JSON list of C-alpha atoms in Angstrom, two decimals:
[
{"chain": "A", "resi": 1, "resn": "UNK", "atom": "CA", "xyz": [-70.85, 79.20, 2.49]},
{"chain": "A", "resi": 2, "resn": "UNK", "atom": "CA", "xyz": [-67.54, 80.06, 0.56]},
{"chain": "A", "resi": 3, "resn": "UNK", "atom": "CA", "xyz": [-64.63, 81.88, 1.61]},
{"chain": "A", "resi": 4, "resn": "UNK", "atom": "CA", "xyz": [-65.74, 85.52, -0.09]},
{"chain": "A", "resi": 5, "resn": "UNK", "atom": "CA", "xyz": [-68.20, 85.17, 2.74]},
{"chain": "A", "resi": 6, "resn": "UNK", "atom": "CA", "xyz": [-65.64, 85.59, 6.07]},
{"chain": "A", "resi": 7, "resn": "UNK", "atom": "CA", "xyz": [-64.00, 88.04, 5.06]},
{"chain": "A", "resi": 8, "resn": "UNK", "atom": "CA", "xyz": [-63.70, 91.42, 4.53]},
{"chain": "A", "resi": 9, "resn": "UNK", "atom": "CA", "xyz": [-61.84, 95.02, 4.13]},
{"chain": "A", "resi": 10, "resn": "UNK", "atom": "CA", "xyz": [-62.81, 97.28, 0.93]},
{"chain": "A", "resi": 11, "resn": "UNK", "atom": "CA", "xyz": [-63.94, 96.98, -2.09]},
{"chain": "A", "resi": 12, "resn": "UNK", "atom": "CA", "xyz": [-61.57, 97.56, -4.79]},
{"chain": "A", "resi": 13, "resn": "UNK", "atom": "CA", "xyz": [-61.50, 100.81, -6.17]},
{"chain": "A", "resi": 14, "resn": "UNK", "atom": "CA", "xyz": [-62.48, 102.64, -3.22]},
{"chain": "A", "resi": 15, "resn": "UNK", "atom": "CA", "xyz": [-61.48, 106.85, -3.07]},
{"chain": "A", "resi": 16, "resn": "UNK", "atom": "CA", "xyz": [-60.32, 106.82, 0.63]},
{"chain": "A", "resi": 17, "resn": "UNK", "atom": "CA", "xyz": [-57.22, 104.24, 1.29]},
{"chain": "A", "resi": 18, "resn": "UNK", "atom": "CA", "xyz": [-57.17, 102.37, 4.35]},
{"chain": "A", "resi": 19, "resn": "UNK", "atom": "CA", "xyz": [-54.50, 100.98, 6.01]},
{"chain": "A", "resi": 20, "resn": "UNK", "atom": "CA", "xyz": [-53.41, 99.18, 9.25]},
{"chain": "A", "resi": 21, "resn": "UNK", "atom": "CA", "xyz": [-50.05, 100.98, 8.90]},
{"chain": "A", "resi": 22, "resn": "UNK", "atom": "CA", "xyz": [-48.78, 104.72, 9.95]},
{"chain": "A", "resi": 23, "resn": "UNK", "atom": "CA", "xyz": [-47.55, 105.47, 6.63]},
{"chain": "A", "resi": 24, "resn": "UNK", "atom": "CA", "xyz": [-48.57, 104.49, 2.96]},
{"chain": "A", "resi": 25, "resn": "UNK", "atom": "CA", "xyz": [-45.18, 103.52, 0.98]},
{"chain": "A", "resi": 26, "resn": "UNK", "atom": "CA", "xyz": [-45.38, 106.18, -1.82]},
{"chain": "A", "resi": 27, "resn": "UNK", "atom": "CA", "xyz": [-47.25, 108.72, -0.49]},
{"chain": "A", "resi": 28, "resn": "UNK", "atom": "CA", "xyz": [-46.73, 111.79, 1.94]},
{"chain": "A", "resi": 29, "resn": "UNK", "atom": "CA", "xyz": [-48.98, 113.02, 4.98]},
{"chain": "A", "resi": 30, "resn": "UNK", "atom": "CA", "xyz": [-49.65, 116.38, 3.18]},
{"chain": "A", "resi": 31, "resn": "UNK", "atom": "CA", "xyz": [-52.50, 116.64, 6.31]},
{"chain": "A", "resi": 32, "resn": "UNK", "atom": "CA", "xyz": [-53.37, 115.28, 9.25]},
{"chain": "A", "resi": 33, "resn": "UNK", "atom": "CA", "xyz": [-57.55, 115.71, 10.06]},
{"chain": "A", "resi": 34, "resn": "UNK", "atom": "CA", "xyz": [-57.66, 113.85, 12.88]},
{"chain": "A", "resi": 35, "resn": "UNK", "atom": "CA", "xyz": [-59.11, 110.56, 14.42]},
{"chain": "A", "resi": 36, "resn": "UNK", "atom": "CA", "xyz": [-62.28, 109.28, 12.84]},
{"chain": "A", "resi": 37, "resn": "UNK", "atom": "CA", "xyz": [-64.21, 106.24, 13.72]},
{"chain": "A", "resi": 38, "resn": "UNK", "atom": "CA", "xyz": [-67.47, 103.88, 12.52]},
{"chain": "A", "resi": 39, "resn": "UNK", "atom": "CA", "xyz": [-69.43, 102.36, 15.05]},
{"chain": "A", "resi": 40, "resn": "UNK", "atom": "CA", "xyz": [-72.34, 99.68, 15.18]},
{"chain": "A", "resi": 41, "resn": "UNK", "atom": "CA", "xyz": [-73.96, 97.44, 17.43]},
{"chain": "A", "resi": 42, "resn": "UNK", "atom": "CA", "xyz": [-75.65, 94.04, 16.29]},
{"chain": "A", "resi": 43, "resn": "UNK", "atom": "CA", "xyz": [-77.93, 91.71, 18.53]},
{"chain": "A", "resi": 44, "resn": "UNK", "atom": "CA", "xyz": [-77.24, 88.38, 18.20]},
{"chain": "A", "resi": 45, "resn": "UNK", "atom": "CA", "xyz": [-80.37, 86.47, 15.98]},
{"chain": "A", "resi": 46, "resn": "UNK", "atom": "CA", "xyz": [-82.19, 84.13, 18.47]},
{"chain": "A", "resi": 47, "resn": "UNK", "atom": "CA", "xyz": [-81.56, 81.29, 15.84]},
{"chain": "A", "resi": 48, "resn": "UNK", "atom": "CA", "xyz": [-77.79, 81.94, 15.75]},
{"chain": "A", "resi": 49, "resn": "UNK", "atom": "CA", "xyz": [-77.58, 81.69, 19.68]},
{"chain": "A", "resi": 50, "resn": "UNK", "atom": "CA", "xyz": [-79.80, 78.15, 19.69]},
{"chain": "A", "resi": 51, "resn": "UNK", "atom": "CA", "xyz": [-77.45, 76.87, 17.30]},
{"chain": "A", "resi": 52, "resn": "UNK", "atom": "CA", "xyz": [-74.28, 78.20, 18.87]},
{"chain": "A", "resi": 53, "resn": "UNK", "atom": "CA", "xyz": [-75.36, 76.63, 22.04]},
{"chain": "A", "resi": 54, "resn": "UNK", "atom": "CA", "xyz": [-76.03, 73.24, 20.34]},
{"chain": "A", "resi": 55, "resn": "UNK", "atom": "CA", "xyz": [-72.57, 73.79, 17.96]},
{"chain": "A", "resi": 56, "resn": "UNK", "atom": "CA", "xyz": [-70.28, 74.37, 21.34]},
{"chain": "A", "resi": 57, "resn": "UNK", "atom": "CA", "xyz": [-71.21, 70.80, 22.73]},
{"chain": "A", "resi": 58, "resn": "UNK", "atom": "CA", "xyz": [-69.60, 69.07, 19.95]},
{"chain": "A", "resi": 59, "resn": "UNK", "atom": "CA", "xyz": [-67.08, 71.68, 19.24]},
{"chain": "A", "resi": 60, "resn": "UNK", "atom": "CA", "xyz": [-66.22, 73.12, 15.94]},
{"chain": "A", "resi": 61, "resn": "UNK", "atom": "CA", "xyz": [-66.71, 76.87, 14.41]},
{"chain": "A", "resi": 62, "resn": "UNK", "atom": "CA", "xyz": [-69.81, 78.79, 15.12]},
{"chain": "A", "resi": 63, "resn": "UNK", "atom": "CA", "xyz": [-70.15, 79.72, 11.13]},
{"chain": "A", "resi": 64, "resn": "UNK", "atom": "CA", "xyz": [-73.47, 81.60, 11.72]},
{"chain": "A", "resi": 65, "resn": "UNK", "atom": "CA", "xyz": [-71.36, 83.87, 14.51]},
{"chain": "A", "resi": 66, "resn": "UNK", "atom": "CA", "xyz": [-68.85, 84.27, 11.94]},
{"chain": "A", "resi": 67, "resn": "UNK", "atom": "CA", "xyz": [-70.58, 85.33, 8.99]},
{"chain": "A", "resi": 68, "resn": "UNK", "atom": "CA", "xyz": [-72.48, 87.90, 11.78]},
{"chain": "A", "resi": 69, "resn": "UNK", "atom": "CA", "xyz": [-69.24, 89.30, 12.77]},
{"chain": "A", "resi": 70, "resn": "UNK", "atom": "CA", "xyz": [-67.45, 89.84, 9.69]},
{"chain": "A", "resi": 71, "resn": "UNK", "atom": "CA", "xyz": [-70.84, 91.63, 8.50]},
{"chain": "A", "resi": 72, "resn": "UNK", "atom": "CA", "xyz": [-70.74, 93.78, 11.63]},
{"chain": "A", "resi": 73, "resn": "UNK", "atom": "CA", "xyz": [-66.70, 94.64, 11.26]},
{"chain": "A", "resi": 74, "resn": "UNK", "atom": "CA", "xyz": [-67.52, 95.57, 7.16]},
{"chain": "A", "resi": 75, "resn": "UNK", "atom": "CA", "xyz": [-70.21, 98.38, 8.04]},
{"chain": "A", "resi": 76, "resn": "UNK", "atom": "CA", "xyz": [-68.03, 99.74, 10.68]},
{"chain": "A", "resi": 77, "resn": "UNK", "atom": "CA", "xyz": [-65.40, 100.03, 8.21]},
{"chain": "A", "resi": 78, "resn": "UNK", "atom": "CA", "xyz": [-67.90, 101.55, 5.79]},
{"chain": "A", "resi": 79, "resn": "UNK", "atom": "CA", "xyz": [-68.94, 103.56, 8.43]},
{"chain": "A", "resi": 80, "resn": "UNK", "atom": "CA", "xyz": [-65.29, 104.65, 9.13]},
{"chain": "A", "resi": 81, "resn": "UNK", "atom": "CA", "xyz": [-64.76, 105.42, 5.74]},
{"chain": "A", "resi": 82, "resn": "UNK", "atom": "CA", "xyz": [-67.39, 108.03, 5.12]},
{"chain": "A", "resi": 83, "resn": "UNK", "atom": "CA", "xyz": [-65.94, 109.76, 7.86]},
{"chain": "A", "resi": 84, "resn": "UNK", "atom": "CA", "xyz": [-62.95, 110.05, 6.49]},
{"chain": "A", "resi": 85, "resn": "UNK", "atom": "CA", "xyz": [-64.64, 111.14, 3.30]},
{"chain": "A", "resi": 86, "resn": "UNK", "atom": "CA", "xyz": [-66.93, 113.97, 4.82]},
{"chain": "A", "resi": 87, "resn": "UNK", "atom": "CA", "xyz": [-64.19, 115.43, 6.63]},
{"chain": "A", "resi": 88, "resn": "UNK", "atom": "CA", "xyz": [-61.81, 115.85, 3.43]},
{"chain": "A", "resi": 89, "resn": "UNK", "atom": "CA", "xyz": [-59.40, 113.22, 3.88]},
{"chain": "A", "resi": 90, "resn": "UNK", "atom": "CA", "xyz": [-58.91, 110.32, 1.26]},
{"chain": "A", "resi": 91, "resn": "UNK", "atom": "CA", "xyz": [-57.00, 107.76, 3.33]},
{"chain": "A", "resi": 92, "resn": "UNK", "atom": "CA", "xyz": [-57.26, 106.88, 7.09]},
{"chain": "A", "resi": 93, "resn": "UNK", "atom": "CA", "xyz": [-53.62, 105.76, 9.00]},
{"chain": "A", "resi": 94, "resn": "UNK", "atom": "CA", "xyz": [-53.32, 102.91, 11.12]},
{"chain": "A", "resi": 95, "resn": "UNK", "atom": "CA", "xyz": [-57.19, 101.69, 10.90]},
{"chain": "A", "resi": 96, "resn": "UNK", "atom": "CA", "xyz": [-57.51, 99.27, 13.91]},
{"chain": "A", "resi": 97, "resn": "UNK", "atom": "CA", "xyz": [-61.21, 97.52, 15.30]},
{"chain": "A", "resi": 98, "resn": "UNK", "atom": "CA", "xyz": [-62.19, 97.14, 18.64]},
{"chain": "A", "resi": 99, "resn": "UNK", "atom": "CA", "xyz": [-65.35, 94.66, 19.91]},
{"chain": "A", "resi": 100, "resn": "UNK", "atom": "CA", "xyz": [-66.69, 94.56, 22.83]},
{"chain": "A", "resi": 101, "resn": "UNK", "atom": "CA", "xyz": [-70.01, 93.30, 24.28]},
{"chain": "A", "resi": 102, "resn": "UNK", "atom": "CA", "xyz": [-72.94, 95.85, 24.89]},
{"chain": "A", "resi": 103, "resn": "UNK", "atom": "CA", "xyz": [-75.21, 95.45, 27.82]},
{"chain": "A", "resi": 104, "resn": "UNK", "atom": "CA", "xyz": [-75.15, 92.02, 26.57]},
{"chain": "A", "resi": 105, "resn": "UNK", "atom": "CA", "xyz": [-77.47, 92.52, 24.43]},
{"chain": "A", "resi": 106, "resn": "UNK", "atom": "CA", "xyz": [-74.95, 91.91, 21.24]},
{"chain": "A", "resi": 107, "resn": "UNK", "atom": "CA", "xyz": [-71.30, 93.02, 20.45]},
{"chain": "A", "resi": 108, "resn": "UNK", "atom": "CA", "xyz": [-70.12, 96.40, 19.37]},
{"chain": "A", "resi": 109, "resn": "UNK", "atom": "CA", "xyz": [-67.75, 96.54, 16.87]},
{"chain": "A", "resi": 110, "resn": "UNK", "atom": "CA", "xyz": [-66.05, 100.32, 15.71]},
{"chain": "A", "resi": 111, "resn": "UNK", "atom": "CA", "xyz": [-63.26, 100.73, 13.33]},
{"chain": "A", "resi": 112, "resn": "UNK", "atom": "CA", "xyz": [-61.08, 103.82, 14.34]},
{"chain": "A", "resi": 113, "resn": "UNK", "atom": "CA", "xyz": [-58.10, 105.63, 12.81]},
{"chain": "A", "resi": 114, "resn": "UNK", "atom": "CA", "xyz": [-56.28, 109.32, 11.59]},
{"chain": "A", "resi": 115, "resn": "UNK", "atom": "CA", "xyz": [-57.53, 110.63, 8.70]},
{"chain": "A", "resi": 116, "resn": "UNK", "atom": "CA", "xyz": [-55.38, 112.08, 6.43]},
{"chain": "A", "resi": 117, "resn": "UNK", "atom": "CA", "xyz": [-54.39, 113.81, 3.37]},
{"chain": "A", "resi": 118, "resn": "UNK", "atom": "CA", "xyz": [-51.93, 111.77, 1.43]},
{"chain": "A", "resi": 119, "resn": "UNK", "atom": "CA", "xyz": [-49.70, 113.50, -1.58]},
{"chain": "A", "resi": 120, "resn": "UNK", "atom": "CA", "xyz": [-47.79, 111.16, -3.90]},
{"chain": "A", "resi": 121, "resn": "UNK", "atom": "CA", "xyz": [-44.38, 111.23, -3.36]}
]
């Protein structure tokens, strides 16, 4: 697996800017729309669980689980961007991820932030 399979974030050219900072240099906030989030819950594949169990005996990265978590975060972020767009935003400030176990059947990933309308300074 190449490094590109373990990365995340937005595709270049997106119409919605997403940053983890509270502001965006070169822009001013014209309007705060409010909180937006994207949520997904993924169950673990039984094959990856068996592989993870075997790998845990010898140590090392659980690449299958890592890849699944990257895909899950990317899906949550896509949903965040869709929500911002629908509400009329052109940016999301202070984006964060929250990850937790969902009733022992999977992993819940939530991407959240503040939807805003930015204008160039």
